[in-house]
Short mmCIF file of C-alpha atoms and ligand atoms in Angstrom, two decimals:
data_model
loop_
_atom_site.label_atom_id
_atom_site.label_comp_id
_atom_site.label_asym_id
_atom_site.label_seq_id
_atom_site.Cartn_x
_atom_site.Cartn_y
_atom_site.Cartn_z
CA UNK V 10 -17.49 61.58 -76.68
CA UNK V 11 -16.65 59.18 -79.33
CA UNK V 12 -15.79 55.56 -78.71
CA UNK V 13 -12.64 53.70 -79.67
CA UNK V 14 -10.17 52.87 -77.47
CA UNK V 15 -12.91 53.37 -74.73
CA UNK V 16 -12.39 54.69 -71.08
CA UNK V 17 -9.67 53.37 -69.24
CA UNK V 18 -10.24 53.62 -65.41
CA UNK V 19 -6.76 52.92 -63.39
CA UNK V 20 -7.81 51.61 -59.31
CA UNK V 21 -10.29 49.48 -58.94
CA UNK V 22 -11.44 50.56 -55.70
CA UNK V 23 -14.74 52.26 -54.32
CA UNK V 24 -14.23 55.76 -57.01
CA UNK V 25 -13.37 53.51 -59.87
CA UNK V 26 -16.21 51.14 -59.48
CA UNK V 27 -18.87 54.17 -58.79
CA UNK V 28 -17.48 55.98 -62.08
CA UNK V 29 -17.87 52.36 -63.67
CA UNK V 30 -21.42 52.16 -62.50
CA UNK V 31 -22.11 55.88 -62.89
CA UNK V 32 -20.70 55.92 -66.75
CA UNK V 33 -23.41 53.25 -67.38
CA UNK V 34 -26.12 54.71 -65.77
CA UNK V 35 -25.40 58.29 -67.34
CA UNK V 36 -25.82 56.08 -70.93
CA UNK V 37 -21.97 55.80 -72.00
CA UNK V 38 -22.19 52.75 -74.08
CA UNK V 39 -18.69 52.52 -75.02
CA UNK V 40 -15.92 50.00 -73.85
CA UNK V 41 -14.67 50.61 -70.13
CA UNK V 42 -11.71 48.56 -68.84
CA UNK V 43 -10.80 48.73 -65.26
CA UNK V 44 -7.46 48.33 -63.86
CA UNK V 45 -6.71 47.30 -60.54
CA UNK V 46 -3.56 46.07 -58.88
CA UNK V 47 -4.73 43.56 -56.25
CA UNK V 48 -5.30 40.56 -56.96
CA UNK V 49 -9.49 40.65 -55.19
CA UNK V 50 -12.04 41.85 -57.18
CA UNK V 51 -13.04 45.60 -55.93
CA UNK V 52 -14.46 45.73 -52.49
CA UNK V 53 -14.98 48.10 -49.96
CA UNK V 54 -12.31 49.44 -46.95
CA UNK V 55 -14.72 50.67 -43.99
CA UNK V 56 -15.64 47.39 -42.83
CA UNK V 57 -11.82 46.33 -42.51
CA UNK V 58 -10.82 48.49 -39.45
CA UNK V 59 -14.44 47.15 -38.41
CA UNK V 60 -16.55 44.28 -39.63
CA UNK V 61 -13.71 42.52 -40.87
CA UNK V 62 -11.36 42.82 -38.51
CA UNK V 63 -13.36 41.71 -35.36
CA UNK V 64 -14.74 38.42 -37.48
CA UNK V 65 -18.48 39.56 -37.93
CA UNK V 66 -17.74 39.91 -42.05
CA UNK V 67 -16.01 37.97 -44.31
CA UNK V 68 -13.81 39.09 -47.11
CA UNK V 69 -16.54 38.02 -49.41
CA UNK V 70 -19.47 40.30 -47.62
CA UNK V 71 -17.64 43.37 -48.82
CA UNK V 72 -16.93 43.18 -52.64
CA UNK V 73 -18.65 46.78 -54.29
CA UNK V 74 -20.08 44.44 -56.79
CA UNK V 75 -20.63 40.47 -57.91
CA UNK V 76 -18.83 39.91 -60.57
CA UNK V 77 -22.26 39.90 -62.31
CA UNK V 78 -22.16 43.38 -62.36
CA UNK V 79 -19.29 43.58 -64.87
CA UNK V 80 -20.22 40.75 -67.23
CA UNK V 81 -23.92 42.72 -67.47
CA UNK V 82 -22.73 46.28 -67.67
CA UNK V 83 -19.69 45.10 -70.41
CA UNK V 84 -16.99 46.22 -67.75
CA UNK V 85 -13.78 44.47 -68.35
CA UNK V 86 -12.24 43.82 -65.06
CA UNK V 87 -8.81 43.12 -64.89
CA UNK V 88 -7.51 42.80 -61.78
CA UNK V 89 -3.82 42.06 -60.71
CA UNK V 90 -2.86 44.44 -63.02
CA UNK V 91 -0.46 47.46 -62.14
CA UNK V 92 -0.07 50.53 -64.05
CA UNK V 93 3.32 52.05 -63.73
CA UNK V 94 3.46 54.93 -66.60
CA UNK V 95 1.01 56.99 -68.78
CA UNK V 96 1.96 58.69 -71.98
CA UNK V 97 -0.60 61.51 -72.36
CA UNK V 98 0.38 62.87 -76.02
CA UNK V 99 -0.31 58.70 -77.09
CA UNK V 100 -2.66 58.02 -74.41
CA UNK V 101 -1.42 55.06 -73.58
CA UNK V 102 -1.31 52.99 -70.12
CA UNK V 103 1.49 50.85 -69.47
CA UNK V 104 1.65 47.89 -67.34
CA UNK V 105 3.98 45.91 -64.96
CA UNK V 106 2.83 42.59 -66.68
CA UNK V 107 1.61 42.94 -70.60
CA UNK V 108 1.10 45.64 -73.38
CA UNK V 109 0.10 48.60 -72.83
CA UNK V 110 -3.35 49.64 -72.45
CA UNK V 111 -4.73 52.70 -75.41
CA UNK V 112 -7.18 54.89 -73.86
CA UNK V 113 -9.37 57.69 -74.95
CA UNK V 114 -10.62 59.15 -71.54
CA UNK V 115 -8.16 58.00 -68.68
CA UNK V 116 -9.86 58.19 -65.07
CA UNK V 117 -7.53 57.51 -61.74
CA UNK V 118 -8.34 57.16 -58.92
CA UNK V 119 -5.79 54.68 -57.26
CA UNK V 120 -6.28 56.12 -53.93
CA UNK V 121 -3.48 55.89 -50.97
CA UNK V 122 -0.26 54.04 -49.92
CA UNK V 123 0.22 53.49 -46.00
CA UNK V 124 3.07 55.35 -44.38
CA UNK V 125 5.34 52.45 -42.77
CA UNK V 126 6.86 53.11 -39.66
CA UNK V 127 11.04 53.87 -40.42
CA UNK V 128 13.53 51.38 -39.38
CA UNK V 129 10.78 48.71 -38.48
CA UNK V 130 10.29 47.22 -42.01
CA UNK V 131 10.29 43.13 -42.07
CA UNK V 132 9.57 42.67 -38.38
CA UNK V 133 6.56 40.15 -38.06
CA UNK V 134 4.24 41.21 -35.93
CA UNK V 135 4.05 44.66 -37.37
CA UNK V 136 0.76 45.83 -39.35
CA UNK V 137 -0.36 48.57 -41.90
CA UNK V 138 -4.32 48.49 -42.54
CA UNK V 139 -4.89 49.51 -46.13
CA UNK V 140 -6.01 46.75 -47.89
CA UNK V 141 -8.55 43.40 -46.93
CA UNK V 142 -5.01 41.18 -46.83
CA UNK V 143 -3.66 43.50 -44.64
CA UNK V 144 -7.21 43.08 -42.32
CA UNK V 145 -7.09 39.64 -42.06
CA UNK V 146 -3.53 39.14 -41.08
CA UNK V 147 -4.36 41.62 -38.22
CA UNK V 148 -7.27 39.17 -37.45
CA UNK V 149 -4.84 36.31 -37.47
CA UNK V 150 -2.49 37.97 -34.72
CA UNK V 151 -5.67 38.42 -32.20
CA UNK V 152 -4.44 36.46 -29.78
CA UNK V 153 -0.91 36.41 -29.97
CA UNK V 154 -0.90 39.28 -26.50
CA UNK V 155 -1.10 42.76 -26.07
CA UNK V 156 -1.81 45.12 -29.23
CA UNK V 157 0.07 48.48 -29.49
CA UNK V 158 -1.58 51.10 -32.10
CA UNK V 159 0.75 53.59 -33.40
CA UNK V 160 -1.33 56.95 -33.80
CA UNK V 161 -4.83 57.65 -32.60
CA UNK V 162 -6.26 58.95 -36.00
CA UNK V 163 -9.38 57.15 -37.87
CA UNK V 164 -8.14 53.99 -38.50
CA UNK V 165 -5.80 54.04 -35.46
CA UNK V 166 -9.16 54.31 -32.87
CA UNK V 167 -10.96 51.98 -35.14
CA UNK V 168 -8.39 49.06 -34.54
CA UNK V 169 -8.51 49.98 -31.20
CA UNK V 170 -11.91 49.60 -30.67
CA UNK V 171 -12.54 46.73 -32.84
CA UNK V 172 -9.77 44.95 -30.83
CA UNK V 173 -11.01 45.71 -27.23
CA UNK V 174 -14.25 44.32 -28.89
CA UNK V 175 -12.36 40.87 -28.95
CA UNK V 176 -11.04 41.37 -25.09
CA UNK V 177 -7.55 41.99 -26.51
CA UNK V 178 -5.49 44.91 -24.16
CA UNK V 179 -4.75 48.02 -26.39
CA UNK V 180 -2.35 50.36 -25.94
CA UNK V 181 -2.85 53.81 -28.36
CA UNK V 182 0.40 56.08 -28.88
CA UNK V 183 -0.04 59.32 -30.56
CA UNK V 184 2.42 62.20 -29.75
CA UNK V 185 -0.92 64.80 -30.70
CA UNK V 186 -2.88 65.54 -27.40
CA UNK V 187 -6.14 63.39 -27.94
CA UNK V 188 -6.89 60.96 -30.70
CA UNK V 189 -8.24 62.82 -33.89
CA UNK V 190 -7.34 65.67 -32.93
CA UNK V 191 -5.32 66.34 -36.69
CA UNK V 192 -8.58 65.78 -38.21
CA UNK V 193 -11.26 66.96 -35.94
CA UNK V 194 -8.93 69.49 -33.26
CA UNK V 195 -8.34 68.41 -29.51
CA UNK V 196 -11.35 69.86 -28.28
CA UNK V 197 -13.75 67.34 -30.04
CA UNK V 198 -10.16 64.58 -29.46
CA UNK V 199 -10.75 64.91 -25.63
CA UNK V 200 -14.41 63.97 -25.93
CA UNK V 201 -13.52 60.97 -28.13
CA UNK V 202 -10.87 60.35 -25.61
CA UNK V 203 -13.33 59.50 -22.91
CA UNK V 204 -14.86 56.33 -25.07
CA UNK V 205 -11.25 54.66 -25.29
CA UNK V 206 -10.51 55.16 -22.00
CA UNK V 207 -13.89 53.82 -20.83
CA UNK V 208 -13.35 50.61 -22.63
CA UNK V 209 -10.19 49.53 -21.37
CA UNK V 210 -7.16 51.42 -23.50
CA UNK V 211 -4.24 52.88 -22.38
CA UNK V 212 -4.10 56.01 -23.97
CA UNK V 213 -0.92 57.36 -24.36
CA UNK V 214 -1.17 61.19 -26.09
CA UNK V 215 1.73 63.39 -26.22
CA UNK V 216 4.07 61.19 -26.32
CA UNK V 217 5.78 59.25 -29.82
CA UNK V 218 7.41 56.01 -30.19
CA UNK V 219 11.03 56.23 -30.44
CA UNK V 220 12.06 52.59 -31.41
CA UNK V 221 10.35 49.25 -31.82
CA UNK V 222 11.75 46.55 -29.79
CA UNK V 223 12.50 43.15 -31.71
CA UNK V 224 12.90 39.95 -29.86
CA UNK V 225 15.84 39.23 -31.63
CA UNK V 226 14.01 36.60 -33.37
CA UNK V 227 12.29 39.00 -36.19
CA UNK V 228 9.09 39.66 -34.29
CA UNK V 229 7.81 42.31 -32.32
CA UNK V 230 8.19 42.96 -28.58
CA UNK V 231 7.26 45.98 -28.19
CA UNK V 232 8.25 49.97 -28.47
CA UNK V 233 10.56 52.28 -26.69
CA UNK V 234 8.56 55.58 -26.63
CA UNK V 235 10.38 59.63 -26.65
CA UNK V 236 9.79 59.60 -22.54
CA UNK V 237 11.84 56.54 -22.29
CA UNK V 238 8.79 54.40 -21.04
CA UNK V 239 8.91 50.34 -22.78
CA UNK V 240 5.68 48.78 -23.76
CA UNK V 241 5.39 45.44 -24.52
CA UNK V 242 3.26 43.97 -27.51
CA UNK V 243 2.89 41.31 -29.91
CA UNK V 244 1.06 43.34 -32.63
CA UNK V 245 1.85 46.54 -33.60
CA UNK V 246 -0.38 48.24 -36.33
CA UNK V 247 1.07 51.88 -37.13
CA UNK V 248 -1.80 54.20 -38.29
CA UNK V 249 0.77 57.07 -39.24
CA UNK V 250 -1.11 58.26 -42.31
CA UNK V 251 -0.72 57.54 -46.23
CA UNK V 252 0.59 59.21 -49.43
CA UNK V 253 -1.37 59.30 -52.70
CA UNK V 254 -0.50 56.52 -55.11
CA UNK V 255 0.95 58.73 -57.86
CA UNK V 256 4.45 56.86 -58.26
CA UNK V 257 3.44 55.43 -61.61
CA UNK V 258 2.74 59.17 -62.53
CA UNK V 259 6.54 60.11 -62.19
CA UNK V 260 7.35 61.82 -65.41
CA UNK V 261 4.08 62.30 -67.34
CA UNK V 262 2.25 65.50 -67.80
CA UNK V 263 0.28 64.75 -65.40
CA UNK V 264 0.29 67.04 -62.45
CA UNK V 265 0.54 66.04 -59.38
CA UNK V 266 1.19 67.62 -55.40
CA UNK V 267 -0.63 66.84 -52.69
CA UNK V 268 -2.13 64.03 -54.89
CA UNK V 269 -3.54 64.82 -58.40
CA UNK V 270 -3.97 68.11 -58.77
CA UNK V 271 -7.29 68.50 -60.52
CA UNK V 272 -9.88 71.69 -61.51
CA UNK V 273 -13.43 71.44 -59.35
CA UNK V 274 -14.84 68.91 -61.51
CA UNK V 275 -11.75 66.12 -61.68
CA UNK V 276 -9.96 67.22 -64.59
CA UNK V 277 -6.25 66.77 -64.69
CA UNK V 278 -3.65 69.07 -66.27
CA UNK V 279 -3.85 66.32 -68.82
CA UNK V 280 -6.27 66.55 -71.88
CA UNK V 281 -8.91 63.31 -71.17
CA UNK V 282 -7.34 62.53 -68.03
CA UNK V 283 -9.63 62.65 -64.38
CA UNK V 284 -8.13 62.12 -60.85
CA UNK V 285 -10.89 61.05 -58.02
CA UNK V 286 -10.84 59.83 -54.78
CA UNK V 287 -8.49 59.69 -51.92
CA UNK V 288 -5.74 60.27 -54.64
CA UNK V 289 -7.36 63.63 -56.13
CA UNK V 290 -7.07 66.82 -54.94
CA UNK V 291 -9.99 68.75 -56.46
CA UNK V 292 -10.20 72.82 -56.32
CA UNK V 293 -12.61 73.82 -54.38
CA UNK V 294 -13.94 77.33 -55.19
CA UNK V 295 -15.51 78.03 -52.15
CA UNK V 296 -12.05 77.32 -50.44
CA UNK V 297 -10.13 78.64 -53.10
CA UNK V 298 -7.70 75.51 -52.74
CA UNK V 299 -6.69 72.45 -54.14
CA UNK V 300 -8.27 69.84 -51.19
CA UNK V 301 -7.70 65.78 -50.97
CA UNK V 302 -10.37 64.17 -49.32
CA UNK V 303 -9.71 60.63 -47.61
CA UNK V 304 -13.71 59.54 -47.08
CA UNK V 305 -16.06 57.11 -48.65
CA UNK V 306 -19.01 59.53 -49.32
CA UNK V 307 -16.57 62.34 -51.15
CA UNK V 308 -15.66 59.06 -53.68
CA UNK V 309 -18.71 58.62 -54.69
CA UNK V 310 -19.59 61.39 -54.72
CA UNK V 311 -16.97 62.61 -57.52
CA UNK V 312 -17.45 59.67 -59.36
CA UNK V 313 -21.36 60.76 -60.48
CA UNK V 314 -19.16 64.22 -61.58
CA UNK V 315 -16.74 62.95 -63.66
CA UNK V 316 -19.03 60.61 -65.50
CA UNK V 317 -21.08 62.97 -65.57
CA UNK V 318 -18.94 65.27 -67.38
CA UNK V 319 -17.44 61.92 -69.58
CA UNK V 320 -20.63 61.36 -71.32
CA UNK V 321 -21.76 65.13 -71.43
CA UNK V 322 -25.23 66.33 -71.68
CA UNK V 323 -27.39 68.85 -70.89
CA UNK V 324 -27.17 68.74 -66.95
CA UNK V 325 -24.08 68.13 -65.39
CA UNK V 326 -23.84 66.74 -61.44
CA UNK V 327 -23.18 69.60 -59.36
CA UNK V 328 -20.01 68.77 -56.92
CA UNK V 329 -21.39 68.53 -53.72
CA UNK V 330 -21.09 71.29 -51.35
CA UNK V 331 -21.51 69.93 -47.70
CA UNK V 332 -18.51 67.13 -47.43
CA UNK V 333 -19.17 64.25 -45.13
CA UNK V 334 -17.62 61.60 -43.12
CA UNK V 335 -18.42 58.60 -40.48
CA UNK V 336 -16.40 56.58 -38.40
CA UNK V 337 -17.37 53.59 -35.91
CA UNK V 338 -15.75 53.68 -32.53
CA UNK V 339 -17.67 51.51 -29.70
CA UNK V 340 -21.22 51.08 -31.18
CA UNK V 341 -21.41 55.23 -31.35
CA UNK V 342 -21.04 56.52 -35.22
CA UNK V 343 -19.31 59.71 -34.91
CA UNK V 344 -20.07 61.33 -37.82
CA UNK V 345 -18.98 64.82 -39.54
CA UNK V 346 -20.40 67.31 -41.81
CA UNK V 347 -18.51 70.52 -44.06
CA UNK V 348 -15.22 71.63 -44.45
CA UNK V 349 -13.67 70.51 -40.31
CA UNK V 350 -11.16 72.56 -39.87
CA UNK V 351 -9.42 72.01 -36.89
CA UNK V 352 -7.72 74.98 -36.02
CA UNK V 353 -11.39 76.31 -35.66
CA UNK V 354 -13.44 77.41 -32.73
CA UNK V 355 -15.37 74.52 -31.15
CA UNK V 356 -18.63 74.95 -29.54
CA UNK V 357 -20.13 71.49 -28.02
CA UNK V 358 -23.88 71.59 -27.96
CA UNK V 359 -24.35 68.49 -25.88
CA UNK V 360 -22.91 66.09 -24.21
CA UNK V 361 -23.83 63.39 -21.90
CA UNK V 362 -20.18 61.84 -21.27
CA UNK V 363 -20.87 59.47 -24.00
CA UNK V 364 -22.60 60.88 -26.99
CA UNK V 365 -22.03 64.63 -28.18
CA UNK V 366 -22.56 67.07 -30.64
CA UNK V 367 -20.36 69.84 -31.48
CA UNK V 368 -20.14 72.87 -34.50
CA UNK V 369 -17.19 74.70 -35.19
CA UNK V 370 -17.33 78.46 -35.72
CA UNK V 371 -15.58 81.17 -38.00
CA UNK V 372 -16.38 84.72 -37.54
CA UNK V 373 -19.70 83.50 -35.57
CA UNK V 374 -20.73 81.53 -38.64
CA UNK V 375 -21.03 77.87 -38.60
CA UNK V 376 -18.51 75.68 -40.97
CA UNK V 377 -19.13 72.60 -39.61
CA UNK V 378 -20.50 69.78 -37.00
CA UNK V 379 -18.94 66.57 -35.30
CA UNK V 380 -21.65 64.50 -33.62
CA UNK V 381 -21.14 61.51 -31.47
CA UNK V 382 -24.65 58.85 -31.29
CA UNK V 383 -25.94 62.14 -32.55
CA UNK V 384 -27.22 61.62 -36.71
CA UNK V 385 -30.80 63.03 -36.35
CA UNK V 386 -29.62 66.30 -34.65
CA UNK V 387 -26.41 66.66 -36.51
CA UNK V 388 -28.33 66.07 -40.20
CA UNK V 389 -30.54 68.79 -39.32
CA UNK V 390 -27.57 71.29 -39.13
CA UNK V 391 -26.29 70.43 -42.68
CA UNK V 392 -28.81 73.30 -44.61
CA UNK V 393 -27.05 75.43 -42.11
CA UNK V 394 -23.13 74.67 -42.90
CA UNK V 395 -24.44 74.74 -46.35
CA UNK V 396 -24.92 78.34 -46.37
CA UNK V 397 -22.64 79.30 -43.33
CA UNK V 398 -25.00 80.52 -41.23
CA UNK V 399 -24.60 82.46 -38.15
CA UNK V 400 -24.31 80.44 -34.91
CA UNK V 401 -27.61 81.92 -33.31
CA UNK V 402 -29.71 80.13 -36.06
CA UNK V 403 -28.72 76.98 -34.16
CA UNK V 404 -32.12 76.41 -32.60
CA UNK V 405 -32.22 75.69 -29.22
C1 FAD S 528 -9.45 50.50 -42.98
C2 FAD S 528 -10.20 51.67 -43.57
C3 FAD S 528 -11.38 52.11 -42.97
C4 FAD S 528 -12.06 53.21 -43.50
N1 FAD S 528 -13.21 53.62 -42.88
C5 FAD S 528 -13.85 54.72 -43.35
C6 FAD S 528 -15.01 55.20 -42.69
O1 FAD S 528 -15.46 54.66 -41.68
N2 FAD S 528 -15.62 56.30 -43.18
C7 FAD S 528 -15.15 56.97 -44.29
O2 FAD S 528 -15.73 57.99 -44.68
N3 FAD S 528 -14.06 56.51 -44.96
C8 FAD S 528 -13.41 55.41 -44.51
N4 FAD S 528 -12.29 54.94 -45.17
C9 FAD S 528 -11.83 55.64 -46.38
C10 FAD S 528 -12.49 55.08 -47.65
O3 FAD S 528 -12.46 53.70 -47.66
C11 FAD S 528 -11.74 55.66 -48.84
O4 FAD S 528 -12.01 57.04 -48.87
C12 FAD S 528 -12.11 55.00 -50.16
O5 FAD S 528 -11.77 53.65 -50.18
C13 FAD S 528 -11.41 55.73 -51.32
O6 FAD S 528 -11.62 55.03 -52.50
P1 FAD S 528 -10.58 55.14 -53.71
O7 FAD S 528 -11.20 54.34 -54.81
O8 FAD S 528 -10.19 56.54 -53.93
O9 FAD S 528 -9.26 54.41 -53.18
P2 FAD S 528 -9.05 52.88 -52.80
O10 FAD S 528 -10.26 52.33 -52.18
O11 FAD S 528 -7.78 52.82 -52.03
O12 FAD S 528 -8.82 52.15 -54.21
C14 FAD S 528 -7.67 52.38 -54.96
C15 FAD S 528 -7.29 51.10 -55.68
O13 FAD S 528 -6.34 51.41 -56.67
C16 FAD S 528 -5.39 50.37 -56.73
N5 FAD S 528 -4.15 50.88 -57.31
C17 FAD S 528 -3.22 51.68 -56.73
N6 FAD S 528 -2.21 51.93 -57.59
C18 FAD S 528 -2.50 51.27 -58.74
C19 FAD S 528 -1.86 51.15 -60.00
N7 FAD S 528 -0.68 51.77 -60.26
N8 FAD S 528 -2.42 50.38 -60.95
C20 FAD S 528 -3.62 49.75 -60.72
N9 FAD S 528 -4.28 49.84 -59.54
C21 FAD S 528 -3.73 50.59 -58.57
C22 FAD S 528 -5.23 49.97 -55.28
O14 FAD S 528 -4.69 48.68 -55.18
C23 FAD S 528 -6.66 50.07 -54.78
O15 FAD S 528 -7.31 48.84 -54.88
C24 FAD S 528 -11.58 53.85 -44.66
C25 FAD S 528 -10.40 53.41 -45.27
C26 FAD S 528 -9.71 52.33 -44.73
C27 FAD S 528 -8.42 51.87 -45.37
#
């Protein structure tokens, strides 16, 4: 490509920076200007259901990169600065606050928006976890009494644990039958189930919450939940899921679905314009779908293939084809390799009450592993998801 108006990059979170940083490394030598709404320089979200929240990092130990890193690699960072519109036939960015940014390759990747819990909004006491703000007022509450987290997916059981880590009582609420059981099915849910219960939570599964009790005072008391039972809590943090950040996208020609709709290596229906990240829903030819991927690794990951294919050349990044994702629950990384799907036939290889590790099974051939404490053994299975192999190649 030529440069000019340069590559514009709108999110400057983990896929923005990686493009950023992979853009330079593949030899692009052109301007790159990246946009990011919050105020904080880019930094990274895993260590805020974690780290962060339990006090063992500060806000400071996570930034992707010192601000070094964009005054060396001639990346203008300009943070605090929302996009709200994109004219593809003038390529042009516009802004909340000042004129509107020309581009000549547009990259987005402005990842997710938390779901807020209806009829609750304004309460104090009441917590989202998206963002490093939102992590530290959590931290802030410890403290206050009893925690109450609504929905037992990742960042649900991650609060959870990192609060039990600081002696406060947790209550989880998820109307599913076992936490994580949307992502990774209730038979691999149950076995996670065991590690809350053993340190102290009252798990609550099949069951929702119906209202959330105010003291009349605009905080928090507590929720009514669908069996009629009250709980009483002083900090709520609802864990109900997010939707892409693709507001600002409302009327361009930019296609977008379940997120951005994009071909197998980030394009957009746009000419010049890539979608990565949690935002992007890439096609996946070996799915034969369109699939958004919330994880860190699958970020990255995109990243080196879209600046890859920015700055051309003779050998493009191959998308990768074993996905993978981690999450932190209790000192045990639970960790997951391919395509889960959870509707899939689970077969746990071991288990000692504690630690586990699991594949799931289509037709007898293996699509993917959860592991619990398990990385060495589960790593060793990933040749075998990548080429589906047939369960008895396990070995023993
Ligand atoms: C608390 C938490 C814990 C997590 N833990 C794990 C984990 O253990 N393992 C794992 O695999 N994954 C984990 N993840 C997921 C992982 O962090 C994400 O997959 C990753 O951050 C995705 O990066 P992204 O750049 O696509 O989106 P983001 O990191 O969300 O970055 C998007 C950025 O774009 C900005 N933006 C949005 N709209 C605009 C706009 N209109 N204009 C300008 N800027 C805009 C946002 O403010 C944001 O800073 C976790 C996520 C969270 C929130």
């Amino acid at each position: 490509m030529t440069t000019g108006a340069g590559i514009v990059l709108v999110g400057a979170g983990l896929a923005g920076v990686r493009t950023a940083e992979q853009l330079r490394r593949a030899g692009h030598s052109g301007p790159i200007t990246m946009l990011g709404a919050e105020v904080h320089p880019p930094y990274d979200r895993p260590p805020l259901s974690k780290e962060v929240l339990r006090g063992d990092r500060t806000a400071a130990d996570v930034v992707l990169q010192d601000t070094a890193f964009f005054a060396d690699n001639q990346v203008e960072l300009r943070t605090g600065v929302r996009a709200i519109g994109v004219d593809t036939e003038k390529r042009l960015v516009s802004l909340e606050n000042g004129p509107a940014v020309p581009y000549e390759e547009l990259v987005i990747a402005t990842g997710l928006v938390p779901r807020q819990l209806p009829a609750a909004a304004g309460l104090a006491g009441l917590h989202v976890l998206r963002t490093v703000d939102h992590s530290l007022r959590i931290r802030e509450s410890v403290g206050s009494g009893p925690a109450l987290i609504v929905g037992a997916g990742f960042i649900g059981c991650e609060v959870a644990a990192s609060l039990r880590a600081l002696s406060v009582p947790v209550t989880i609420v998820d109307p599913l039958p076992a936490p994580l059981a949307g992502a990774v099915g209730e038979t691999i849910g149950r076995l996670v189930a065991r590690l809350h219960v053993e340190a102290g939570v009252d798990l609550r599964c099949g069951v929702g919450v119906a209202e959330i009790l105010d003291d009349g005072a605009g905080r928090v008391s507590g929720v009514k939940l669908s069996d009629g039972t009250e709980i009483a809590a002083h900090l709520i943090v609802s864990g109900i899921g997010s939707r892409p950040a693709v507001e600002w996208l409302a009327g361009s020609a930019i296609e977008v679905a379940n997120g951005i709709t994009c071909d197998e290596r980030g394009r957009t229906s746009a000419d010049g314009v890539w979608a990565l990240g949690d935002v992007a829903a890439w096609f996946r030819p070996a799915l034969g779908k369109h699939v958004r991927v919330e994880h860190w690794t699958n970020a990255g990951e995109q990243a080196s293939v879209v600046a890859s294919d920015i700055v051309g050349g003779d050998q493009p990044t191959r998308p990768p084809v074993v996905p993978y994702f981690w999450s932190d629950q209790y000192g045990l990384k639970i960790q997951a390799l391919g395509d889960i799907d959870p509707s899939e036939e689970v077969r746990v290889l071991t288990d000692d009450g504690r630690r586990f590790l699991a594949v799931y099974v289509n037709d007898g051939r293996i699509t993917g592993a959860v592991g619990c404490g398990r990385a060495g053994q589960l790593m060793k299975l990933r040749p075998l998801i990548a080429r589906q192999a047939a369960l008895s190649e396990i070995p023993q």
